[in-house]
Amino acid sequence: MKRKTFLQRIALGGTGMLLAPKLMATDSFQTVSRKPLILSTWDHGFVSNEQAWNTLMTTNNMLDAVEQGVRVAESDPKVSSVGYGGLPDRDGNVTLDACIMDSNGNAGAVSYLQYIKNPISVARQVMEKTPHIMLSGEGALQFALNNGFKKEDLLTPEALKRWEKWRETSDYKPVINIENHDTIGMLGLDENGNLAAACTTSGLAWKMHGRVGDSPIVGAGLYLDNEVGAATATGKGEAVIKEAGTAIIVEMMRHGYTPQQACEEMVQRIVAKQKDAEDFQVGFLAINKEGQYGAYALHKGFRYAYHSEAVKEMKDSRHHFADVKDTY
Ligand code: ASP
């Protein structure tokens, strides 16, 4: 066994199976905050959190808050990884994925949705108005149109320009770097300790037509269990789906891991099991019912936005690989 693999196995407790929580090097970084608290991924999370906070203050409803919050990133044409202005697939189509969960464990999602600027609100209506969890593609579009959503062209001139530039080389390899991903995942904990969460994305830029990532999949890009906590993911969706990333993080928290420990353990698992982990980025963000939160990524560069009553700021996630790659 290669030394690196051996060390990775040890980090996973020999088998990679879920064990009793271990004290990790970064355990002292575990942070706790007063409720309510709203966290979201990446820089566009900052203004999205502000909207979420204002919605919470007026409605006292965290589900409304996370929905309204991520709609800010979805509607902003300058955010090239979410909603309107999102970078298209390799054939020039903007296709969107989103998921929302409430404190009762209900979930709604849309995948491969075109022409609708705010997929998170369609996902919420799937949750509230249908017996299903996910609608996809043409069916999701029909459902949205039947429920009053407007059909719009989501490919902005800037995204079109970038797609045309990409087509000059047409590199189909799904390189994951700061340029072509940045899902917004938002986790909200209200003052009574109840959770709501939302996740929305245009997915990997230049993806194959029809590709769906982790973001709309319950337990992959987003998971919430109101007895325990919630987690969201960003980065290479395929790597997250394979591990049921956020479901397992929440399960680890149920068994006593802090959010920080759980995010680290999941990243370690990806490193141990996925041989090409050095070549892509994945980041996780998690919160528990007590208001402890944590984040961890494969590579440097993952940031998240924090909003409590007293503080709103961007925080840098810790990361696994010491070798810093320019692209991350
Ligand atoms: N996780 C998203 C996906 O794979 C990409 C991202 O986070 O930007 O679709």
mmCIF file of C-alpha atoms and ligand atoms in Angstrom:
data_model
loop_
_atom_site.group_PDB
_atom_site.id
_atom_site.type_symbol
_atom_site.label_atom_id
_atom_site.label_comp_id
_atom_site.label_asym_id
_atom_site.label_seq_id
_atom_site.Cartn_x
_atom_site.Cartn_y
_atom_site.Cartn_z
ATOM 1 C CA MET A 1 0.000 0.000 0.000
ATOM 2 C CA LYS A 2 1.349 3.419 -0.870
ATOM 3 C CA ARG A 3 2.349 5.468 2.158
ATOM 4 C CA LYS A 4 -0.181 8.174 1.345
ATOM 5 C CA THR A 5 -3.034 5.688 1.011
ATOM 6 C CA PHE A 6 -1.944 4.032 4.236
ATOM 7 C CA LEU A 7 -1.985 7.339 6.090
ATOM 8 C CA GLN A 8 -5.366 8.159 4.623
ATOM 9 C CA ARG A 9 -6.733 4.822 5.814
ATOM 10 C CA ILE A 10 -5.430 5.530 9.295
ATOM 11 C CA ALA A 11 -7.135 8.909 9.196
ATOM 12 C CA LEU A 12 -10.361 7.081 8.503
ATOM 13 C CA GLY A 13 -9.908 4.723 11.391
ATOM 14 C CA GLY A 14 -8.577 1.851 9.308
ATOM 15 C CA THR A 15 -11.670 1.023 7.328
ATOM 16 C CA GLY A 16 -13.227 4.296 6.338
ATOM 17 C CA MET A 17 -16.285 3.278 8.370
ATOM 18 C CA LEU A 18 -18.077 5.669 10.636
ATOM 19 C CA LEU A 19 -16.490 5.508 14.074
ATOM 20 C CA ALA A 20 -16.920 7.359 17.312
ATOM 21 C CA PRO A 21 -15.900 10.988 16.838
ATOM 22 C CA LYS A 22 -12.189 11.607 17.119
ATOM 23 C CA LEU A 23 -10.528 14.734 18.346
ATOM 24 C CA MET A 24 -9.145 16.259 15.176
ATOM 25 C CA ALA A 25 -6.372 18.701 14.727
ATOM 26 C CA THR A 26 -8.794 21.457 13.914
ATOM 27 C CA ASP A 27 -11.214 20.684 16.715
ATOM 28 C CA SER A 28 -10.212 23.828 18.524
ATOM 29 C CA PHE A 29 -11.591 25.698 15.506
ATOM 30 C CA GLN A 30 -15.064 24.442 16.211
ATOM 31 C CA THR A 31 -17.208 27.505 16.522
ATOM 32 C CA VAL A 32 -20.533 28.186 18.167
ATOM 33 C CA SER A 33 -22.831 31.090 17.568
ATOM 34 C CA ARG A 34 -25.968 32.539 19.040
ATOM 35 C CA LYS A 35 -29.226 31.896 17.209
ATOM 36 C CA PRO A 36 -30.566 32.897 14.794
ATOM 37 C CA LEU A 37 -27.754 32.223 12.374
ATOM 38 C CA ILE A 38 -27.537 32.134 8.582
ATOM 39 C CA LEU A 39 -24.582 30.670 6.678
ATOM 40 C CA SER A 40 -24.013 30.360 2.971
ATOM 41 C CA THR A 41 -21.342 29.359 0.524
ATOM 42 C CA TRP A 42 -19.031 31.732 -1.365
ATOM 43 C CA ASP A 43 -18.863 35.504 -1.634
ATOM 44 C CA HIS A 44 -22.279 35.904 -3.195
ATOM 45 C CA GLY A 45 -23.559 34.433 0.066
ATOM 46 C CA PHE A 46 -22.882 37.726 1.817
ATOM 47 C CA VAL A 47 -25.647 39.783 0.170
ATOM 48 C CA SER A 48 -27.856 36.720 -0.045
ATOM 49 C CA ASN A 49 -27.520 36.312 3.728
ATOM 50 C CA GLU A 50 -28.502 39.954 4.220
ATOM 51 C CA GLN A 51 -31.700 39.400 2.259
ATOM 52 C CA ALA A 52 -32.352 36.206 4.198
ATOM 53 C CA TRP A 53 -31.810 38.002 7.492
ATOM 54 C CA ASN A 54 -34.181 40.847 6.538
ATOM 55 C CA THR A 55 -36.808 38.332 5.453
ATOM 56 C CA LEU A 56 -36.425 36.487 8.751
ATOM 57 C CA MET A 57 -36.855 39.712 10.676
ATOM 58 C CA THR A 58 -40.081 40.542 8.851
ATOM 59 C CA THR A 59 -41.660 37.092 8.484
ATOM 60 C CA ASN A 60 -40.112 35.173 11.382
ATOM 61 C CA ASN A 61 -40.014 32.245 8.939
ATOM 62 C CA MET A 62 -36.644 30.648 8.157
ATOM 63 C CA LEU A 63 -37.954 28.800 5.117
ATOM 64 C CA ASP A 64 -39.003 32.119 3.569
ATOM 65 C CA ALA A 65 -35.636 33.520 4.598
ATOM 66 C CA VAL A 66 -33.472 30.926 2.838
ATOM 67 C CA GLU A 67 -35.681 31.007 -0.263
ATOM 68 C CA GLN A 68 -35.562 34.788 -0.527
ATOM 69 C CA GLY A 69 -31.867 34.785 0.328
ATOM 70 C CA VAL A 70 -30.669 32.503 -2.452
ATOM 71 C CA ARG A 71 -32.970 34.252 -4.938
ATOM 72 C CA VAL A 72 -30.569 37.202 -4.706
ATOM 73 C CA ALA A 73 -27.708 35.135 -6.143
ATOM 74 C CA GLU A 74 -30.046 33.518 -8.673
ATOM 75 C CA SER A 75 -31.265 36.871 -9.970
ATOM 76 C CA ASP A 76 -27.848 38.548 -10.161
ATOM 77 C CA PRO A 77 -26.503 38.392 -13.745
ATOM 78 C CA LYS A 78 -22.974 38.899 -12.406
ATOM 79 C CA VAL A 79 -23.072 35.599 -10.511
ATOM 80 C CA SER A 80 -22.021 33.213 -13.255
ATOM 81 C CA SER A 81 -22.672 29.985 -11.372
ATOM 82 C CA VAL A 82 -26.283 30.370 -10.226
ATOM 83 C CA GLY A 83 -29.569 31.170 -11.978
ATOM 84 C CA TYR A 84 -29.729 34.081 -14.440
ATOM 85 C CA GLY A 85 -26.261 34.689 -15.876
ATOM 86 C CA GLY A 86 -25.134 31.149 -15.069
ATOM 87 C CA LEU A 87 -22.621 29.665 -17.508
ATOM 88 C CA PRO A 88 -24.212 27.235 -19.980
ATOM 89 C CA ASP A 89 -23.523 23.616 -20.808
ATOM 90 C CA ARG A 90 -21.218 22.725 -23.699
ATOM 91 C CA ASP A 91 -24.080 23.225 -26.163
ATOM 92 C CA GLY A 92 -24.938 26.705 -24.908
ATOM 93 C CA ASN A 93 -27.980 25.830 -22.748
ATOM 94 C CA VAL A 94 -28.357 27.245 -19.248
ATOM 95 C CA THR A 95 -29.816 24.399 -17.137
ATOM 96 C CA LEU A 96 -30.460 24.865 -13.444
ATOM 97 C CA ASP A 97 -30.623 22.625 -10.365
ATOM 98 C CA ALA A 98 -32.078 23.551 -6.949
ATOM 99 C CA CYS A 99 -33.265 21.998 -3.707
ATOM 100 C CA ILE A 100 -34.977 23.263 -0.568
ATOM 101 C CA MET A 101 -35.709 21.573 2.778
ATOM 102 C CA ASP A 102 -37.833 22.627 5.747
ATOM 103 C CA SER A 103 -37.707 21.841 9.438
ATOM 104 C CA ASN A 104 -40.221 18.999 9.046
ATOM 105 C CA GLY A 105 -37.831 17.198 6.742
ATOM 106 C CA ASN A 106 -39.860 18.025 3.644
ATOM 107 C CA ALA A 107 -37.893 18.529 0.462
ATOM 108 C CA GLY A 108 -38.520 19.902 -3.001
ATOM 109 C CA ALA A 109 -36.165 20.019 -5.956
ATOM 110 C CA VAL A 110 -35.854 20.775 -9.638
ATOM 111 C CA SER A 111 -33.156 19.567 -11.971
ATOM 112 C CA TYR A 112 -32.216 20.383 -15.545
ATOM 113 C CA LEU A 113 -34.672 23.293 -15.476
ATOM 114 C CA GLN A 114 -34.376 25.847 -18.275
ATOM 115 C CA TYR A 115 -35.740 29.393 -18.759
ATOM 116 C CA ILE A 116 -36.759 30.057 -15.142
ATOM 117 C CA LYS A 117 -34.691 32.611 -13.256
ATOM 118 C CA ASN A 118 -35.500 31.431 -9.726
ATOM 119 C CA PRO A 119 -35.475 27.624 -9.605
ATOM 120 C CA ILE A 120 -35.447 27.648 -5.787
ATOM 121 C CA SER A 121 -39.004 28.992 -5.757
ATOM 122 C CA VAL A 122 -40.093 26.295 -8.193
ATOM 123 C CA ALA A 123 -38.438 23.728 -5.892
ATOM 124 C CA ARG A 124 -40.408 25.119 -2.968
ATOM 125 C CA GLN A 125 -43.644 24.763 -4.903
ATOM 126 C CA VAL A 126 -42.740 21.189 -5.831
ATOM 127 C CA MET A 127 -42.353 20.585 -2.093
ATOM 128 C CA GLU A 128 -45.584 22.281 -1.119
ATOM 129 C CA LYS A 129 -47.921 21.542 -4.013
ATOM 130 C CA THR A 130 -47.010 18.101 -5.327
ATOM 131 C CA PRO A 131 -46.668 14.604 -3.859
ATOM 132 C CA HIS A 132 -43.146 14.446 -5.340
ATOM 133 C CA ILE A 133 -39.672 15.549 -4.366
ATOM 134 C CA MET A 134 -38.091 16.397 -7.715
ATOM 135 C CA LEU A 135 -39.328 17.530 -11.110
ATOM 136 C CA SER A 136 -36.893 17.613 -13.986
ATOM 137 C CA GLY A 137 -36.452 19.198 -17.409
ATOM 138 C CA GLU A 138 -39.531 19.791 -19.527
ATOM 139 C CA GLY A 139 -41.874 18.608 -16.764
ATOM 140 C CA ALA A 140 -40.315 21.022 -14.270
ATOM 141 C CA LEU A 141 -40.650 23.852 -16.802
ATOM 142 C CA GLN A 142 -44.296 23.039 -17.464
ATOM 143 C CA PHE A 143 -44.976 22.934 -13.734
ATOM 144 C CA ALA A 144 -43.272 26.317 -13.291
ATOM 145 C CA LEU A 145 -45.225 27.920 -16.151
ATOM 146 C CA ASN A 146 -48.487 26.477 -14.827
ATOM 147 C CA ASN A 147 -47.710 28.060 -11.479
ATOM 148 C CA GLY A 148 -47.115 31.550 -12.774
ATOM 149 C CA PHE A 149 -43.361 31.616 -13.334
ATOM 150 C CA LYS A 150 -42.157 33.613 -16.337
ATOM 151 C CA LYS A 151 -40.202 32.050 -19.205
ATOM 152 C CA GLU A 152 -36.994 34.025 -19.754
ATOM 153 C CA ASP A 153 -33.762 33.725 -21.681
ATOM 154 C CA LEU A 154 -31.152 33.098 -18.986
ATOM 155 C CA LEU A 155 -28.053 33.287 -21.182
ATOM 156 C CA THR A 156 -26.640 36.766 -20.603
ATOM 157 C CA PRO A 157 -24.354 38.455 -23.171
ATOM 158 C CA GLU A 158 -21.407 37.966 -20.790
ATOM 159 C CA ALA A 159 -22.100 34.217 -20.376
ATOM 160 C CA LEU A 160 -22.528 33.892 -24.151
ATOM 161 C CA LYS A 161 -19.164 35.591 -24.673
ATOM 162 C CA ARG A 162 -17.457 33.227 -22.245
ATOM 163 C CA TRP A 163 -19.095 30.202 -23.861
ATOM 164 C CA GLU A 164 -17.926 31.333 -27.303
ATOM 165 C CA LYS A 165 -14.404 31.762 -25.968
ATOM 166 C CA TRP A 166 -14.516 28.299 -24.396
ATOM 167 C CA ARG A 167 -15.670 26.838 -27.727
ATOM 168 C CA GLU A 168 -12.418 27.956 -29.341
ATOM 169 C CA THR A 169 -10.732 25.081 -27.491
ATOM 170 C CA SER A 170 -13.789 23.092 -26.348
ATOM 171 C CA ASP A 171 -11.990 21.438 -23.492
ATOM 172 C CA TYR A 172 -14.620 18.956 -22.318
ATOM 173 C CA LYS A 173 -12.744 18.007 -19.189
ATOM 174 C CA PRO A 174 -14.806 19.221 -16.225
ATOM 175 C CA VAL A 175 -12.028 21.215 -14.610
ATOM 176 C CA ILE A 176 -13.230 22.477 -11.282
ATOM 177 C CA ASN A 177 -11.853 25.843 -10.408
ATOM 178 C CA ILE A 178 -12.952 29.217 -9.286
ATOM 179 C CA GLU A 179 -13.996 30.064 -12.820
ATOM 180 C CA ASN A 180 -16.632 27.455 -13.417
ATOM 181 C CA HIS A 181 -18.389 26.592 -10.183
ATOM 182 C CA ASP A 182 -19.812 28.285 -7.094
ATOM 183 C CA THR A 183 -23.155 26.942 -6.024
ATOM 184 C CA ILE A 184 -24.953 28.828 -3.300
ATOM 185 C CA GLY A 185 -25.975 26.628 -0.398
ATOM 186 C CA MET A 186 -27.653 28.399 2.532
ATOM 187 C CA LEU A 187 -28.297 27.008 6.023
ATOM 188 C CA GLY A 188 -30.537 28.849 8.473
ATOM 189 C CA LEU A 189 -31.122 28.187 12.166
ATOM 190 C CA ASP A 190 -33.876 30.200 13.831
ATOM 191 C CA GLU A 191 -34.005 31.305 17.448
ATOM 192 C CA ASN A 192 -36.009 28.222 18.418
ATOM 193 C CA GLY A 193 -33.400 25.897 16.962
ATOM 194 C CA ASN A 194 -35.376 25.014 13.838
ATOM 195 C CA LEU A 195 -33.605 24.704 10.514
ATOM 196 C CA ALA A 196 -34.287 25.457 6.855
ATOM 197 C CA ALA A 197 -31.881 25.126 3.936
ATOM 198 C CA ALA A 198 -31.621 25.859 0.224
ATOM 199 C CA CYS A 199 -29.150 25.119 -2.539
ATOM 200 C CA THR A 200 -29.187 26.391 -6.140
ATOM 201 C CA THR A 201 -26.785 26.328 -9.076
ATOM 202 C CA SER A 202 -26.271 26.395 -12.814
ATOM 203 C CA GLY A 203 -23.910 23.476 -12.233
ATOM 204 C CA LEU A 204 -20.568 22.936 -13.839
ATOM 205 C CA ALA A 205 -19.848 25.260 -16.703
ATOM 206 C CA TRP A 206 -19.510 23.439 -20.041
ATOM 207 C CA LYS A 207 -21.051 20.282 -18.576
ATOM 208 C CA MET A 208 -22.525 17.659 -20.903
ATOM 209 C CA HIS A 209 -26.054 18.505 -21.958
ATOM 210 C CA GLY A 210 -28.414 16.803 -19.532
ATOM 211 C CA ARG A 211 -25.896 16.523 -16.719
ATOM 212 C CA VAL A 212 -27.342 16.972 -13.228
ATOM 213 C CA GLY A 213 -25.045 17.645 -10.284
ATOM 214 C CA ASP A 214 -25.288 17.156 -6.542
ATOM 215 C CA SER A 215 -27.180 20.344 -5.723
ATOM 216 C CA PRO A 216 -30.785 19.179 -6.328
ATOM 217 C CA ILE A 217 -30.185 15.754 -4.808
ATOM 218 C CA VAL A 218 -31.338 15.375 -1.220
ATOM 219 C CA GLY A 219 -28.429 13.999 0.801
ATOM 220 C CA ALA A 220 -25.807 15.002 -1.766
ATOM 221 C CA GLY A 221 -25.737 18.803 -2.231
ATOM 222 C CA LEU A 222 -28.126 19.491 0.638
ATOM 223 C CA TYR A 223 -29.429 17.701 3.689
ATOM 224 C CA LEU A 224 -31.307 18.699 6.809
ATOM 225 C CA ASP A 225 -32.558 16.766 9.783
ATOM 226 C CA ASN A 226 -34.175 19.076 12.284
ATOM 227 C CA GLU A 227 -33.201 16.815 15.177
ATOM 228 C CA VAL A 228 -29.538 17.181 14.299
ATOM 229 C CA GLY A 229 -28.409 19.847 11.832
ATOM 230 C CA ALA A 230 -27.930 20.626 8.165
ATOM 231 C CA ALA A 231 -25.170 20.601 5.567
ATOM 232 C CA THR A 232 -24.551 21.779 2.026
ATOM 233 C CA ALA A 233 -21.874 21.168 -0.583
ATOM 234 C CA THR A 234 -20.128 22.952 -3.410
ATOM 235 C CA GLY A 235 -17.581 21.892 -5.993
ATOM 236 C CA LYS A 236 -17.484 18.793 -8.161
ATOM 237 C CA GLY A 237 -20.960 17.349 -7.770
ATOM 238 C CA GLU A 238 -20.026 13.890 -8.967
ATOM 239 C CA ALA A 239 -17.576 13.538 -6.060
ATOM 240 C CA VAL A 240 -20.257 14.602 -3.568
ATOM 241 C CA ILE A 241 -23.011 12.349 -4.948
ATOM 242 C CA LYS A 242 -20.766 9.273 -4.729
ATOM 243 C CA GLU A 243 -20.345 9.759 -0.972
ATOM 244 C CA ALA A 244 -23.907 10.960 -0.204
ATOM 245 C CA GLY A 245 -21.862 13.840 1.221
ATOM 246 C CA THR A 246 -24.298 15.969 3.189
ATOM 247 C CA ALA A 247 -26.481 13.094 4.408
ATOM 248 C CA ILE A 248 -23.431 11.415 5.905
ATOM 249 C CA ILE A 249 -22.207 14.677 7.450
ATOM 250 C CA VAL A 250 -25.555 15.084 9.221
ATOM 251 C CA GLU A 251 -25.435 11.443 10.265
ATOM 252 C CA MET A 252 -21.959 11.970 11.709
ATOM 253 C CA MET A 253 -23.276 14.938 13.688
ATOM 254 C CA ARG A 254 -26.094 12.740 14.983
ATOM 255 C CA HIS A 255 -23.408 10.407 16.336
ATOM 256 C CA GLY A 256 -21.550 13.152 18.133
ATOM 257 C CA TYR A 257 -19.259 14.753 15.582
ATOM 258 C CA THR A 258 -19.137 18.520 15.658
ATOM 259 C CA PRO A 259 -19.975 20.185 12.309
ATOM 260 C CA GLN A 260 -16.263 20.893 11.806
ATOM 261 C CA GLN A 261 -15.269 17.293 12.498
ATOM 262 C CA ALA A 262 -18.003 15.968 10.234
ATOM 263 C CA CYS A 263 -16.979 18.182 7.300
ATOM 264 C CA GLU A 264 -13.344 17.159 7.776
ATOM 265 C CA GLU A 265 -14.194 13.479 7.946
ATOM 266 C CA MET A 266 -16.172 13.690 4.712
ATOM 267 C CA VAL A 267 -13.313 15.435 2.932
ATOM 268 C CA GLN A 268 -10.907 12.783 4.253
ATOM 269 C CA ARG A 269 -13.214 10.117 2.901
ATOM 270 C CA ILE A 270 -13.201 11.697 -0.553
ATOM 271 C CA VAL A 271 -9.414 11.889 -0.457
ATOM 272 C CA ALA A 272 -9.139 8.246 0.573
ATOM 273 C CA LYS A 273 -11.640 6.880 -1.917
ATOM 274 C CA GLN A 274 -11.381 9.125 -4.959
ATOM 275 C CA LYS A 275 -7.963 8.811 -6.514
ATOM 276 C CA ASP A 276 -8.136 12.089 -8.450
ATOM 277 C CA ALA A 277 -9.163 14.206 -5.448
ATOM 278 C CA GLU A 278 -6.141 16.449 -5.876
ATOM 279 C CA ASP A 279 -7.486 17.587 -9.230
ATOM 280 C CA PHE A 280 -10.838 18.991 -8.174
ATOM 281 C CA GLN A 281 -12.448 21.113 -5.491
ATOM 282 C CA VAL A 282 -15.182 20.160 -3.049
ATOM 283 C CA GLY A 283 -16.266 22.179 -0.015
ATOM 284 C CA PHE A 284 -18.766 21.433 2.754
ATOM 285 C CA LEU A 285 -20.566 23.721 5.183
ATOM 286 C CA ALA A 286 -22.501 22.391 8.189
ATOM 287 C CA ILE A 287 -24.416 23.578 11.224
ATOM 288 C CA ASN A 288 -25.999 21.804 14.181
ATOM 289 C CA LYS A 289 -29.016 22.682 16.257
ATOM 290 C CA GLU A 290 -26.916 24.316 18.952
ATOM 291 C CA GLY A 291 -25.504 26.828 16.480
ATOM 292 C CA GLN A 292 -22.105 25.184 16.138
ATOM 293 C CA TYR A 293 -20.927 25.363 12.551
ATOM 294 C CA GLY A 294 -17.980 24.255 10.467
ATOM 295 C CA ALA A 295 -16.565 24.137 6.943
ATOM 296 C CA TYR A 296 -13.867 22.184 5.192
ATOM 297 C CA ALA A 297 -12.657 21.865 1.596
ATOM 298 C CA LEU A 298 -10.216 19.831 -0.419
ATOM 299 C CA HIS A 299 -8.299 22.902 -1.543
ATOM 300 C CA LYS A 300 -7.648 26.439 -0.456
ATOM 301 C CA GLY A 301 -10.106 29.059 -1.638
ATOM 302 C CA PHE A 302 -13.472 27.966 -0.278
ATOM 303 C CA ARG A 303 -15.161 30.840 1.547
ATOM 304 C CA TYR A 304 -18.489 31.152 3.268
ATOM 305 C CA ALA A 305 -20.661 33.972 4.531
ATOM 306 C CA TYR A 306 -21.765 34.210 8.157
ATOM 307 C CA HIS A 307 -24.660 36.314 9.441
ATOM 308 C CA SER A 308 -25.807 36.548 13.047
ATOM 309 C CA GLU A 309 -27.388 39.429 14.878
ATOM 310 C CA ALA A 310 -24.009 40.799 15.909
ATOM 311 C CA VAL A 311 -21.701 39.873 13.027
ATOM 312 C CA LYS A 312 -21.842 39.564 9.273
ATOM 313 C CA GLU A 313 -18.646 38.574 7.556
ATOM 314 C CA MET A 314 -16.864 36.289 5.110
ATOM 315 C CA LYS A 315 -14.847 33.414 6.540
ATOM 316 C CA ASP A 316 -12.150 31.284 4.931
ATOM 317 C CA SER A 317 -12.694 27.562 5.177
ATOM 318 C CA ARG A 318 -9.807 25.374 6.244
ATOM 319 C CA HIS A 319 -8.698 22.843 3.643
ATOM 320 C CA HIS A 320 -7.040 19.458 3.239
ATOM 321 C CA PHE A 321 -4.328 19.770 0.614
ATOM 322 C CA ALA A 322 -1.322 21.784 1.604
ATOM 323 C CA ASP A 323 -0.155 22.236 -1.954
ATOM 324 C CA VAL A 324 -1.898 25.344 -3.121
ATOM 325 C CA LYS A 325 -2.973 25.259 -6.732
ATOM 326 C CA ASP A 326 -3.434 28.553 -8.517
ATOM 327 C CA THR A 327 -6.722 27.502 -9.983
ATOM 328 C CA TYR A 328 -8.471 26.993 -6.676
HETATM 329 N N1 ASP B 1 -21.806 21.357 -7.045
HETATM 330 C C1 ASP B 1 -22.140 21.986 -8.298
HETATM 331 C C2 ASP B 1 -22.361 20.917 -9.340
HETATM 332 O O1 ASP B 1 -21.616 19.965 -9.385
HETATM 333 C C3 ASP B 1 -21.097 22.898 -8.797
HETATM 334 C C4 ASP B 1 -20.739 24.015 -7.873
HETATM 335 O O2 ASP B 1 -20.664 23.907 -6.671
HETATM 336 O O3 ASP B 1 -20.519 25.102 -8.359
HETATM 337 O O4 ASP B 1 -23.247 21.080 -10.145
#
